[in-house]
Coordinates of C-alpha atoms in Angstrom, one line a residue:
D121 CA -52.6 -19.6 -9.3
A122 CA -54.1 -22.3 -7.1
A123 CA -53.6 -20.3 -3.8
A124 CA -55.4 -17.3 -5.3
A125 CA -58.2 -19.5 -6.6
A126 CA -58.5 -21.2 -3.2
G127 CA -58.8 -17.8 -1.3
N128 CA -56.9 -16.6 1.7
V129 CA -59.4 -17.4 4.4
V130 CA -60.3 -20.7 6.1
Y131 CA -63.4 -21.0 8.3
F132 CA -64.1 -22.9 11.5
D133 CA -67.2 -24.4 13.2
F134 CA -68.5 -22.7 16.4
D135 CA -66.0 -23.0 19.3
K136 CA -63.7 -25.3 17.2
S137 CA -60.1 -25.1 15.9
T138 CA -60.4 -28.3 14.0
L139 CA -59.4 -28.3 10.3
T140 CA -62.1 -29.6 8.0
P141 CA -61.4 -31.4 4.6
A142 CA -62.4 -28.2 2.8
T143 CA -59.9 -26.2 5.0
R144 CA -57.1 -28.6 4.2
R145 CA -57.7 -28.3 0.5
V146 CA -57.3 -24.5 0.7
L147 CA -54.2 -24.8 2.9
D148 CA -52.7 -27.4 0.5
A149 CA -52.8 -24.7 -2.2
H150 CA -51.1 -22.2 0.1
I151 CA -48.5 -24.8 1.1
A152 CA -47.6 -25.4 -2.5
L153 CA -47.2 -21.7 -3.1
A154 CA -45.1 -21.2 0.0
K155 CA -42.8 -24.1 -1.0
A156 CA -42.5 -22.7 -4.5
K157 CA -41.5 -19.3 -3.2
G158 CA -39.0 -20.9 -0.8
S159 CA -38.8 -17.8 1.5
G160 CA -41.0 -15.1 3.0
E161 CA -43.2 -15.0 6.1
V162 CA -46.7 -16.4 6.1
R163 CA -48.9 -14.5 8.6
L164 CA -51.8 -16.5 10.1
E165 CA -54.4 -14.3 11.7
G166 CA -57.0 -16.1 14.0
H167 CA -60.5 -14.6 14.5
T168 CA -63.6 -15.5 16.3
D169 CA -67.3 -14.5 16.4
E170 CA -68.5 -12.2 19.2
R171 CA -69.8 -14.9 21.5
G172 CA -67.6 -15.7 24.5
T173 CA -65.4 -13.5 26.7
R174 CA -62.6 -11.4 25.2
E175 CA -60.0 -13.6 26.9
Y176 CA -61.7 -16.8 25.7
N177 CA -61.9 -15.5 22.1
M178 CA -58.3 -14.4 22.1
A179 CA -57.2 -17.9 23.1
L180 CA -59.6 -19.5 20.5
G181 CA -58.2 -17.3 17.7
E182 CA -54.7 -18.4 18.8
R183 CA -55.7 -22.1 18.7
R184 CA -57.1 -21.6 15.2
A185 CA -54.0 -19.9 13.9
K186 CA -51.8 -22.5 15.5
A187 CA -53.8 -25.3 14.0
V188 CA -53.2 -23.8 10.6
A189 CA -49.5 -23.3 11.3
D190 CA -49.2 -26.9 12.6
Y191 CA -50.8 -28.3 9.4
M192 CA -48.6 -26.1 7.2
S193 CA -45.5 -27.0 9.1
V194 CA -46.2 -30.8 9.0
N195 CA -46.7 -30.5 5.3
G196 CA -43.3 -28.9 4.5
V197 CA -43.5 -25.1 5.3
S198 CA -40.7 -24.1 7.7
R199 CA -42.1 -23.2 11.1
S200 CA -39.7 -20.2 11.1
R201 CA -41.8 -18.7 8.2
L202 CA -45.1 -19.0 10.0
D203 CA -46.2 -16.1 12.2
T204 CA -49.4 -16.5 14.2
V205 CA -51.5 -13.8 15.8
S206 CA -55.0 -13.7 17.3
Y207 CA -57.4 -10.9 17.0
G208 CA -60.3 -12.8 18.8
E209 CA -63.5 -10.9 18.1
E210 CA -61.8 -7.5 17.5
R211 CA -61.7 -7.5 13.7
P212 CA -65.0 -9.0 12.4
A213 CA -65.2 -9.7 8.7
M214 CA -69.0 -9.1 8.9
S215 CA -70.9 -7.1 11.5
G216 CA -74.1 -8.2 13.1
S217 CA -75.4 -11.0 15.3
G218 CA -76.6 -14.3 13.9
E219 CA -75.1 -17.2 12.2
A220 CA -74.7 -15.5 8.8
A221 CA -72.2 -13.0 10.4
W222 CA -70.8 -15.4 13.0
S223 CA -69.8 -18.0 10.3
K224 CA -67.8 -15.4 8.4
N225 CA -66.0 -14.3 11.6
R226 CA -64.8 -17.7 12.7
R227 CA -61.7 -17.8 10.5
V228 CA -58.0 -17.6 9.9
E229 CA -56.7 -15.2 7.3
I230 CA -53.6 -16.2 5.4
K231 CA -51.4 -13.2 4.5

């Protein structure tokens, strides 16, 4: 299906929680799937790279997850189905320092 083809991760620029056109295309596929299913929770897990304090990164991860939830809600997914959580820098997708790792860690995972 389109959601599986789109993947379940959207990425963000450094220190941003702004959705890009590429991010919106991925989310549109997940919105269509959520609407087709009609029920069930969608968990949005916000993550950051290792730069910044733990507190700052927890807040940034939350802003990223909420940005995704807001977009999905505005486009027809009931807010009551959207659960957001921030892991900040605690669960990196890729270990290491440098842009290659950091770019994979600035993300929201859709579950």
